Coordinates of C-alpha atoms in Angstrom, one line a residue:
X1 CA 21.7 4.6 17.4
X2 CA 19.4 1.7 17.5
X3 CA 20.1 -1.1 19.9
X4 CA 18.3 -3.9 21.7
X5 CA 17.4 -1.7 24.6
X6 CA 15.5 0.7 22.3
X7 CA 13.7 -2.3 20.6
X8 CA 12.7 -3.5 24.3
X9 CA 11.5 -0.1 25.0
X10 CA 9.4 0.3 21.8
X11 CA 8.0 -3.3 22.4
X12 CA 6.8 -2.3 25.8
X13 CA 5.2 0.9 24.5
X14 CA 3.6 -1.2 21.7
X15 CA 2.6 -3.8 24.3
X16 CA 4.0 -6.6 22.1
X17 CA 6.4 -9.4 23.0
X18 CA 9.5 -9.8 21.1
X19 CA 11.9 -12.8 21.7
X20 CA 15.5 -11.9 22.4
X21 CA 16.7 -13.8 19.3
X22 CA 14.4 -11.5 17.2
X23 CA 15.7 -8.3 18.7
X24 CA 19.0 -8.4 17.0
X25 CA 17.3 -8.9 13.7
X26 CA 15.0 -6.0 14.3
X27 CA 17.9 -3.8 15.2
X28 CA 19.4 -4.3 11.8
X29 CA 16.1 -4.1 9.9
X30 CA 15.1 -0.8 11.7
X31 CA 18.6 0.6 11.2
X32 CA 18.3 0.0 7.5
X33 CA 15.0 1.8 7.4
X34 CA 16.4 4.8 9.3
X35 CA 19.3 4.9 7.0
X36 CA 17.0 4.9 4.0
X37 CA 14.9 7.8 5.5
X38 CA 18.2 9.7 6.2
X39 CA 19.2 9.2 2.4
X40 CA 15.7 10.3 1.3
X41 CA 16.0 13.5 3.4
X42 CA 19.3 14.4 1.7
X43 CA 17.8 14.3 -1.8
X44 CA 17.2 17.7 -3.2
X45 CA 14.1 17.8 -5.4
X46 CA 13.6 21.5 -5.7
X47 CA 14.8 21.6 -9.4
X48 CA 12.5 18.8 -10.3
X49 CA 9.3 20.4 -8.9
X50 CA 7.0 21.7 -11.5
X51 CA 6.5 25.2 -10.0
X52 CA 4.1 26.5 -12.7
X53 CA 1.0 25.4 -10.8
X54 CA -0.2 22.7 -13.2
X55 CA 0.7 19.8 -11.0
X56 CA 0.3 17.0 -13.5
X57 CA 1.9 17.2 -16.8
X58 CA -0.9 16.5 -19.2
X59 CA 1.4 15.7 -22.0
X60 CA 2.9 12.6 -20.3
X61 CA -0.6 11.0 -19.7
X62 CA -1.6 8.2 -22.0
X63 CA -4.7 8.7 -24.2
X64 CA -8.0 7.0 -23.2
X65 CA -8.9 4.0 -25.0
X66 CA -12.4 2.8 -25.4
X67 CA -12.5 -1.0 -25.3
X68 CA -15.3 -3.5 -25.2
X69 CA -16.2 -4.8 -21.8
X70 CA -17.2 -8.3 -20.9
X71 CA -20.7 -9.5 -21.9
X72 CA -22.7 -9.4 -18.7
X73 CA -25.3 -12.1 -19.8
X74 CA -22.4 -14.5 -20.7
X75 CA -20.7 -13.9 -17.3
X76 CA -23.9 -14.6 -15.5
X77 CA -24.8 -17.9 -17.4
X78 CA -23.2 -20.2 -14.9
X79 CA -24.2 -18.2 -11.8
X80 CA -26.5 -20.2 -9.6
X81 CA -27.9 -17.1 -7.9
X82 CA -28.4 -13.9 -9.9
X83 CA -30.9 -11.1 -9.9
X84 CA -31.4 -7.9 -12.1
X85 CA -28.0 -8.6 -14.0
X86 CA -26.0 -9.1 -10.8
X87 CA -24.5 -12.0 -8.8
X88 CA -26.5 -12.6 -5.5
X89 CA -24.1 -13.6 -2.6
X90 CA -24.7 -14.2 1.0
X91 CA -24.8 -11.3 3.3
X92 CA -21.6 -11.3 5.5
X93 CA -22.0 -8.1 7.5
X94 CA -24.9 -6.9 9.6

């Protein structure tokens, strides 16, 4: 199914260079990926689908827990540049 000719063709389409030694490795890796996708396609999930329209089973979700957050003033004590309760950092994008 997959061979070095196909890898060469795909590399040319992608405009990338692949060394000859690497092509054999790619053939085995891509074959494994294709085999995995074929195995996934064979799985029947129709019995597992929740068809009642709920989507998410709310019974399986964990309960929200309210926990105390970090003290902002304490976090900013060692900051050399701060303003209005936030860190000030250099602008990196225009």
